[in-house]
mmCIF file of C-alpha atoms in Angstrom:
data_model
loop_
_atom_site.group_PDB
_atom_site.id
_atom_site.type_symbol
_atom_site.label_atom_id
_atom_site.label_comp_id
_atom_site.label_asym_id
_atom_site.label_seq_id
_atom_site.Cartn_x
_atom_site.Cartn_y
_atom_site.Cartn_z
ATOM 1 C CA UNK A 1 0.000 0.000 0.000
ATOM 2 C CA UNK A 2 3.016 2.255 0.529
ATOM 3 C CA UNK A 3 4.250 2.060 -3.055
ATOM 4 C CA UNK A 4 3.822 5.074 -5.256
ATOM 5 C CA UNK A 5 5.304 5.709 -8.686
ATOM 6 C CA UNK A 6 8.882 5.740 -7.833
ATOM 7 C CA UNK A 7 8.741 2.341 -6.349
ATOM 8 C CA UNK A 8 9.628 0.442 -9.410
ATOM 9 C CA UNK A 9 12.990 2.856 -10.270
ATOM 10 C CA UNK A 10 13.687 2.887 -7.005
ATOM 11 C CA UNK A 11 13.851 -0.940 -7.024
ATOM 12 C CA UNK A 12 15.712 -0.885 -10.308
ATOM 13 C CA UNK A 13 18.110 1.406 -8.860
ATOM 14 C CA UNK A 14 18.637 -1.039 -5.153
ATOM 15 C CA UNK A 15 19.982 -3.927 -7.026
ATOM 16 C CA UNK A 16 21.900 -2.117 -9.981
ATOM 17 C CA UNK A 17 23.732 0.260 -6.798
ATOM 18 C CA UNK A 18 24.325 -3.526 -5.216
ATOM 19 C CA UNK A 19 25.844 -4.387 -8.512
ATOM 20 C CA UNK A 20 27.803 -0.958 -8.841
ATOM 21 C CA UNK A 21 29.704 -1.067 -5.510
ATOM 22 C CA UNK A 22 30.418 -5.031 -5.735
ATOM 23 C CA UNK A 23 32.282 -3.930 -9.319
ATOM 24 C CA UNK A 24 33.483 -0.697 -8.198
ATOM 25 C CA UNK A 25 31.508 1.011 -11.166
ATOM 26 C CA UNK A 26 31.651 3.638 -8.399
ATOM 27 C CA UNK A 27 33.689 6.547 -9.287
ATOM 28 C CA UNK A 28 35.234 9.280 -7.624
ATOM 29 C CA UNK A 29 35.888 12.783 -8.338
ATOM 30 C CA UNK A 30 37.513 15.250 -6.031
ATOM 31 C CA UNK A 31 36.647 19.311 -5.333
ATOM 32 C CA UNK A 32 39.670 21.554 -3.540
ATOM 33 C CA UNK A 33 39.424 23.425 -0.965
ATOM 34 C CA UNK A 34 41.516 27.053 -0.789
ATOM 35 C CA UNK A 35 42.849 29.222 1.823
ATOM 36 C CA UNK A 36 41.486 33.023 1.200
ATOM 37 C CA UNK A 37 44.897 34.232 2.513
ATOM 38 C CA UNK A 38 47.179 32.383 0.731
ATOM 39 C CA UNK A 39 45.391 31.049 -1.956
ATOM 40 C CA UNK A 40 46.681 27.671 -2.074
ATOM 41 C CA UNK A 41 44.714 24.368 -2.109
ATOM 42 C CA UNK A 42 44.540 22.921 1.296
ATOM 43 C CA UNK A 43 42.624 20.011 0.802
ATOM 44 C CA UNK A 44 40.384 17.953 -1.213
ATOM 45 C CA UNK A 45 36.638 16.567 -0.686
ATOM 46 C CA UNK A 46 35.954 13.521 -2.469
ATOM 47 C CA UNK A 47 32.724 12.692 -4.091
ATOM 48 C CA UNK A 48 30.772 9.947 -5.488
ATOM 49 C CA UNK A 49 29.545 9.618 -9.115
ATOM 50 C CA UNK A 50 27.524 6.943 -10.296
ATOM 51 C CA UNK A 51 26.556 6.371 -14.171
ATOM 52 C CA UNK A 52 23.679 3.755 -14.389
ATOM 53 C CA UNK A 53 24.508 2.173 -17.681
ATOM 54 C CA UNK A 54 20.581 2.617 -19.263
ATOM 55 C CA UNK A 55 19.119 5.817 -17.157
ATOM 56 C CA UNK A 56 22.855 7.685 -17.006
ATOM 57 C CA UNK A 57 24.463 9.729 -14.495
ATOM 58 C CA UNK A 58 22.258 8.921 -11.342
ATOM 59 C CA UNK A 59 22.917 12.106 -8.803
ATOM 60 C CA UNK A 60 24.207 11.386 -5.495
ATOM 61 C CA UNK A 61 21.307 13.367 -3.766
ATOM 62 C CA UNK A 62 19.350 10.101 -5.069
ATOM 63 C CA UNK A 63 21.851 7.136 -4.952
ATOM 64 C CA UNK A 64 23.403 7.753 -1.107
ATOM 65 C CA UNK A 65 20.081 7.971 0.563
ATOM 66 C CA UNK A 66 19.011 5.429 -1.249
ATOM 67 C CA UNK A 67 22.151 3.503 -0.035
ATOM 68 C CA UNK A 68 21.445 4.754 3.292
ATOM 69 C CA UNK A 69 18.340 3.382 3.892
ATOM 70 C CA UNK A 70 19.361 -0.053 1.889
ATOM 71 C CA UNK A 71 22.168 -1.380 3.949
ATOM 72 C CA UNK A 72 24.321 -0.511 1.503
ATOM 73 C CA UNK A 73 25.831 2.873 2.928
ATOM 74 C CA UNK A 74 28.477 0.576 4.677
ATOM 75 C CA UNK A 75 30.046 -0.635 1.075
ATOM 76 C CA UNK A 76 30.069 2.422 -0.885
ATOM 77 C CA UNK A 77 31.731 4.096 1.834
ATOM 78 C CA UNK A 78 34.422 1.451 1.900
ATOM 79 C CA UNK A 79 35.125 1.619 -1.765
ATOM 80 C CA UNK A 80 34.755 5.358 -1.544
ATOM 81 C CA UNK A 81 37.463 5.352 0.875
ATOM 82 C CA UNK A 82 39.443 2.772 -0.803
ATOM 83 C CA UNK A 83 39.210 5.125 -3.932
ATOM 84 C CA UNK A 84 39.711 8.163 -2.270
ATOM 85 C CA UNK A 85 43.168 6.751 -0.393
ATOM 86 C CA UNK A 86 44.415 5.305 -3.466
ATOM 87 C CA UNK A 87 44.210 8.653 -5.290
ATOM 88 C CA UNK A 88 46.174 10.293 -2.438
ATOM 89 C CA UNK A 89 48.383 7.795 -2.383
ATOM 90 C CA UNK A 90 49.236 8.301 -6.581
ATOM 91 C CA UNK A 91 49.152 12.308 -5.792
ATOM 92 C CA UNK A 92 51.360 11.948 -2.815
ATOM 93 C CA UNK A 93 54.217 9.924 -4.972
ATOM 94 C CA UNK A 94 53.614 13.236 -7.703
ATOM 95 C CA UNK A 95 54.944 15.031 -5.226
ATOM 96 C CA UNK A 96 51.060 16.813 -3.899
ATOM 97 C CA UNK A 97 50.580 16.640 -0.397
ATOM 98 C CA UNK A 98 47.232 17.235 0.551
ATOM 99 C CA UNK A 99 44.432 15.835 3.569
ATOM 100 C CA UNK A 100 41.680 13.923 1.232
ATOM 101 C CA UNK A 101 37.847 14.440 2.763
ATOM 102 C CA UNK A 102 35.259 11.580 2.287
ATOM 103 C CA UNK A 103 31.822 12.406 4.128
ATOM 104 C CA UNK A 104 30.580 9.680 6.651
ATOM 105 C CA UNK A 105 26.929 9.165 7.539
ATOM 106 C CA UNK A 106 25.714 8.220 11.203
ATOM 107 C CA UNK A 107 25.354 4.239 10.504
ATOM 108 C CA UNK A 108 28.677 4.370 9.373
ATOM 109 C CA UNK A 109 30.213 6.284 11.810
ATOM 110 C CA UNK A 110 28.312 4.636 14.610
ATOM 111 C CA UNK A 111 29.786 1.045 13.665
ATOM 112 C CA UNK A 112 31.943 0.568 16.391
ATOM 113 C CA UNK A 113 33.990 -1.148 14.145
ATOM 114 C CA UNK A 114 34.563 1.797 11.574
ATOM 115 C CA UNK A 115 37.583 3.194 13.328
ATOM 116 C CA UNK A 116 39.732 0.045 12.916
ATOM 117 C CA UNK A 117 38.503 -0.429 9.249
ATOM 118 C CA UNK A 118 39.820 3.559 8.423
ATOM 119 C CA UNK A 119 43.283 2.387 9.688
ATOM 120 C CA UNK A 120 43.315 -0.619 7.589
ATOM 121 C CA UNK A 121 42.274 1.498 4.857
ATOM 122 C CA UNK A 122 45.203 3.723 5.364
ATOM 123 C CA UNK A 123 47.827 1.011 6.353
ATOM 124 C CA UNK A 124 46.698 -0.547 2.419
ATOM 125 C CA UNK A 125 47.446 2.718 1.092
ATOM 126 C CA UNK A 126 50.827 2.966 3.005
ATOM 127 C CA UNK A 127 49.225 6.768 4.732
ATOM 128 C CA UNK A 128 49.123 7.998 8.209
ATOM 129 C CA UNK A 129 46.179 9.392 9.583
ATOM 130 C CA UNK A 130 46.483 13.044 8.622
ATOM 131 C CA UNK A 131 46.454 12.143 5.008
ATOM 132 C CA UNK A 132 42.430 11.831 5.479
ATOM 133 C CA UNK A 133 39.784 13.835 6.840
ATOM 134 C CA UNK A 134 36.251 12.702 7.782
ATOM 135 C CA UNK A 135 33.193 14.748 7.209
ATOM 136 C CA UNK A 136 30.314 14.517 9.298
ATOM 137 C CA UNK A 137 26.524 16.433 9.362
ATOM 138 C CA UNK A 138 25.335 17.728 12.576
ATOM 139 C CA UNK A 139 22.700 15.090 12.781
ATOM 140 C CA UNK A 140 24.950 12.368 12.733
ATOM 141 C CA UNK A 141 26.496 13.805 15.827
ATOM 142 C CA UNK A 142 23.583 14.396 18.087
ATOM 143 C CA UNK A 143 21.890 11.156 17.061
ATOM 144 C CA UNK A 144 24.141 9.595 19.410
ATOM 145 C CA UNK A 145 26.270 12.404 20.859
ATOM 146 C CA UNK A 146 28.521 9.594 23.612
ATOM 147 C CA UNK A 147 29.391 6.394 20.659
ATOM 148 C CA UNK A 148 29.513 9.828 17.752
ATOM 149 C CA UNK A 149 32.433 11.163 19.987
ATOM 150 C CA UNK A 150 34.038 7.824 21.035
ATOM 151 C CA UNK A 151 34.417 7.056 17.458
ATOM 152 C CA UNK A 152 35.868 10.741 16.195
ATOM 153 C CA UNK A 153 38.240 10.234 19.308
ATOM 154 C CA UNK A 154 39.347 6.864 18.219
ATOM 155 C CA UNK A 155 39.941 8.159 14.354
ATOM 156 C CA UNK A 156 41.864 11.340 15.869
ATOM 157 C CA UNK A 157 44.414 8.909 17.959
ATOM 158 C CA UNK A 158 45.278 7.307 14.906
ATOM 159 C CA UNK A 159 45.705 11.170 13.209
ATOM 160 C CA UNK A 160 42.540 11.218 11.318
ATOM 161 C CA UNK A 161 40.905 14.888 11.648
ATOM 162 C CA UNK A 162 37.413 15.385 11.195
ATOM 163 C CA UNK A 163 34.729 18.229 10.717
ATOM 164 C CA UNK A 164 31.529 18.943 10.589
ATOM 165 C CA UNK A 165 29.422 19.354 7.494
ATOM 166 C CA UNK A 166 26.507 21.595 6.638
ATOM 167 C CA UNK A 167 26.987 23.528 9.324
ATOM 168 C CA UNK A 168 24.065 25.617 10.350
ATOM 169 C CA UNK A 169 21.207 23.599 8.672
ATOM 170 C CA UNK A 170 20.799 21.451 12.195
ATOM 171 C CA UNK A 171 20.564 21.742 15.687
ATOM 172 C CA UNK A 172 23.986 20.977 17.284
ATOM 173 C CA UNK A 173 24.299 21.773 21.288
ATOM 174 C CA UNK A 174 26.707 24.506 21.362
ATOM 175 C CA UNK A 175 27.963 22.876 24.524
ATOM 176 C CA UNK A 176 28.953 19.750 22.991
ATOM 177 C CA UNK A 177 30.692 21.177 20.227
ATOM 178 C CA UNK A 178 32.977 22.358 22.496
ATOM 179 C CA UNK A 179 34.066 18.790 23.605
ATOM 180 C CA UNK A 180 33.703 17.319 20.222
ATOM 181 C CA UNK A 181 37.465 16.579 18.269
ATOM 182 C CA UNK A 182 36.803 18.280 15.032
ATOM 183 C CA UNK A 183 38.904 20.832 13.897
ATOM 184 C CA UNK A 184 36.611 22.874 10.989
ATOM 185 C CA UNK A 185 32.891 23.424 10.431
ATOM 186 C CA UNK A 186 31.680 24.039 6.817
ATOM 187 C CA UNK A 187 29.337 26.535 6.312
ATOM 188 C CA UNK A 188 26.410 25.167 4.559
ATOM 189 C CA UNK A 189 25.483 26.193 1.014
ATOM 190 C CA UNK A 190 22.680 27.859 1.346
ATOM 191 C CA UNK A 191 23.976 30.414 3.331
ATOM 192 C CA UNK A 192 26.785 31.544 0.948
ATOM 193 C CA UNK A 193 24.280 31.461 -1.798
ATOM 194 C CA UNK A 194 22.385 34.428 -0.340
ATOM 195 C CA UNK A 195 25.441 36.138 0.937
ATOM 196 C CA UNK A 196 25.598 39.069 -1.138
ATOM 197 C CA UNK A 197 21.484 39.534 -1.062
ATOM 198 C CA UNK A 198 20.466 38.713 1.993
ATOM 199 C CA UNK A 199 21.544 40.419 5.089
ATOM 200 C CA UNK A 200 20.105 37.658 7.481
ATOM 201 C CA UNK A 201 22.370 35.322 5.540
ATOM 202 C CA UNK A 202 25.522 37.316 6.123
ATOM 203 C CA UNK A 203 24.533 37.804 9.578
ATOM 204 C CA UNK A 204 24.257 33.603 10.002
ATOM 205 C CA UNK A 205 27.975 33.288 7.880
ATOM 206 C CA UNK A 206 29.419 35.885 10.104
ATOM 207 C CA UNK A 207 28.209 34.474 13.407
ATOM 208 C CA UNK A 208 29.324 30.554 12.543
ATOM 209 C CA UNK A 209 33.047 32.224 11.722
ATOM 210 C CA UNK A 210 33.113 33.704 14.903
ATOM 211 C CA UNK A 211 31.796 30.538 17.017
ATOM 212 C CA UNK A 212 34.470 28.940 15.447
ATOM 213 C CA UNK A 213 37.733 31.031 16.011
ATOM 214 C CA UNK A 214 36.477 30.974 19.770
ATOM 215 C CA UNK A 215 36.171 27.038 19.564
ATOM 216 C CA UNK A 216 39.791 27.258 17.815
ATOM 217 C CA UNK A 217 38.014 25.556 15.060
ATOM 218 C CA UNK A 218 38.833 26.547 11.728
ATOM 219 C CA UNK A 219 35.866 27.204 8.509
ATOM 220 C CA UNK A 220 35.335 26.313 5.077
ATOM 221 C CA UNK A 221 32.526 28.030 3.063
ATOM 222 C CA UNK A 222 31.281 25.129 0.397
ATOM 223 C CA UNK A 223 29.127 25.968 -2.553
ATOM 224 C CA UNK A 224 31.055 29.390 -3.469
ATOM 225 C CA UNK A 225 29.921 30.197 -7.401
ATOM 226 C CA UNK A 226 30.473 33.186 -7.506
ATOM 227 C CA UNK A 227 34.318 34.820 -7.135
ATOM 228 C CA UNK A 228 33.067 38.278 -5.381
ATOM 229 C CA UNK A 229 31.841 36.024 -2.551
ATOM 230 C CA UNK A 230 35.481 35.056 -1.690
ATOM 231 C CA UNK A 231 36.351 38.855 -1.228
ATOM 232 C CA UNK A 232 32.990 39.031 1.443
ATOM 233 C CA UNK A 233 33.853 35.629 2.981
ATOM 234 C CA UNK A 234 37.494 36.882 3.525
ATOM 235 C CA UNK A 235 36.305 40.424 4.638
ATOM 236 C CA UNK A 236 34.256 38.252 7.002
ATOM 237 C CA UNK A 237 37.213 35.704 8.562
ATOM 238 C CA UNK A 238 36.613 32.598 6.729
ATOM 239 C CA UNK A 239 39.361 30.382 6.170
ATOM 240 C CA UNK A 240 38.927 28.873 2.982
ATOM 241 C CA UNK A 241 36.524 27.950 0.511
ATOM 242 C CA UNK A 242 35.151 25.530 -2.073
ATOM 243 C CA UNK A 243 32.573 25.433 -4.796
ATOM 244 C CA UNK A 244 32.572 25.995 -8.913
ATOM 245 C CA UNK A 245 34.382 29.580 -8.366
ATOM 246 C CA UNK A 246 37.327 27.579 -7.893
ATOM 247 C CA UNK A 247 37.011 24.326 -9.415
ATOM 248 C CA UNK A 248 33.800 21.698 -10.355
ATOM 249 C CA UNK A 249 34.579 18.506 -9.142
ATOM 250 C CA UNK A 250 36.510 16.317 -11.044
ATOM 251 C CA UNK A 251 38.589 13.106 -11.745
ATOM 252 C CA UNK A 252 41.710 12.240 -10.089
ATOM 253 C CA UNK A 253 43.710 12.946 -13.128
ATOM 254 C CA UNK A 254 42.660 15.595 -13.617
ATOM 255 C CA UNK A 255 42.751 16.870 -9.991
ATOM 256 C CA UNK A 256 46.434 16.199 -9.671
ATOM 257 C CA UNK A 257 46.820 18.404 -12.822
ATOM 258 C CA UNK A 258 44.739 21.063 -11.436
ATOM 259 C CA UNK A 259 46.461 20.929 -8.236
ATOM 260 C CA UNK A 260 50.319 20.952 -9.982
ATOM 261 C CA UNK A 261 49.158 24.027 -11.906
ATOM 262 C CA UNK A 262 48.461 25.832 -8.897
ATOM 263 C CA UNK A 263 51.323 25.392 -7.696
ATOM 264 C CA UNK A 264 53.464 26.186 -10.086
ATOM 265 C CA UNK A 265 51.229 29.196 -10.705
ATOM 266 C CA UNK A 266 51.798 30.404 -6.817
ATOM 267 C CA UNK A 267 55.597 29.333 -7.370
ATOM 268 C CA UNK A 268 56.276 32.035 -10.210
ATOM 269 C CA UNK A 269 53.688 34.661 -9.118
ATOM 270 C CA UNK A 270 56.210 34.056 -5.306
#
């Protein structure tokens, strides 16, 4: 009786996600983050892309719920981080040095196991700890605020950072953020869309950069598409930035490429 008319793609797309991660049909492509001061690249978010072979490119906004509330949120995030290591790994031995994020829901996080499967991950990609981040939404941390910090405390003693995502779109206890081991927030999206219209907006932006620098936690505005918002997000504190003024995501090719013609860019312009 609950069935409506997505039931039947939905279906379709259940078993050929199953089929996806199992082959690691999975891609991933990778967005940088940049420093407003400096202007270099400090980091790089991965992200999933799926291309169903009959309906196409499938966007994640559809496929990792959908994994989510499948069961299968537990393998993509694997192979995600498997991908995502193995890139840094190949970037690393090009001579780019830079933390690689991959965004972790709550049932993953929450595995009590997850911590000791990150360090395998890493010990197969011959990394330490700080060559990964972890990115987490507000939600997964107050679903279950004691096992949410056990876990971020067992990834940071192996020297995995972590921060929290969307920042501003849930309701976080300002209290526990204090005690929590994260070491950025990321202001959500659609607060830097409205920056330069809305004054409410600004106001919000402002007000997480502050709570931050008093938490010694450091801030990344994500979805920045337009390049006068750096100037306003600099004007207001914010540490770096990420979004299509910069760079759209893209594959690990062409990321290292990207990220050696920055530098050599900031190397002659020095």
């Amino acid at each position: 009786p609950e069935l409506d008319d997505q039931a039947p793609r939905r279906l379709v797309l259940v078993t050929s996600l199953k089929r996806a991660i199992d082959a690691g049909l999975i891609e991933m492509h990778y967005q940088p983050k940049v420093e407003l001061a400096r202007g270099r690249a400090v980091g790089v978010e991965a992200l999933a892309r799926w291309s169903h072979p009959q309906l196409g490119p499938v966007a994640p906004g559809t496929f990792v719920p959908l994994a989510e509330r499948t069961g299968l949120v537990g393998p993509l995030t694997n192979l995600a981080l498997e991908r995502a290591l193995a890139d840094s790994r190949r970037w690393r031995d090009a001579g780019v040095t830079l933390p690689v994020a991959v965004n972790v829901s709550a049932k993953v996080l929450l595995d009590h196991l997850f911590p000791e499967a990150v360090g395998a991950r890493l010990a197969e990609a011959g990394l330490d700890g700080s060559a990964l981040e972890i990115e987490i939404t507000e939600s997964t941390l107050m679903g279950d605020h004691v096992q949410a910090r056990d876990a971020l405390e067992r990834l940071r003693a192996i020297g995995v950072r972590a921060s929290i995502d969307d920042f501003g779109t849930g309701f976080s206890s300002l209290a526990y953020l204090r005690e929590l081991p994260v070491h950025a927030l990321k202001i959500d999206r659609s607060f830097i869309a409205r920056l330069a219209g809305d004054p409410g907006a600004e106001a919000i932006v402002r007000s997480i950069i502050e709570l931050a620098r008093n938490l010694g936690l450091s801030t990344v505005a994500e979805g920045v598409e337009e390049p006068g918002d750096c100037d306003r997000l600099a004007a207001l504190g914010c540490d770096a930035v990420q979004g299509f003024a910069l760079a759209r995501p893209m594959p690990s090719d062409a990321m290292l490429d990207w990220m050696l013609s920055r530098a050599a860019g900031r190397a002659r312009n020095a």
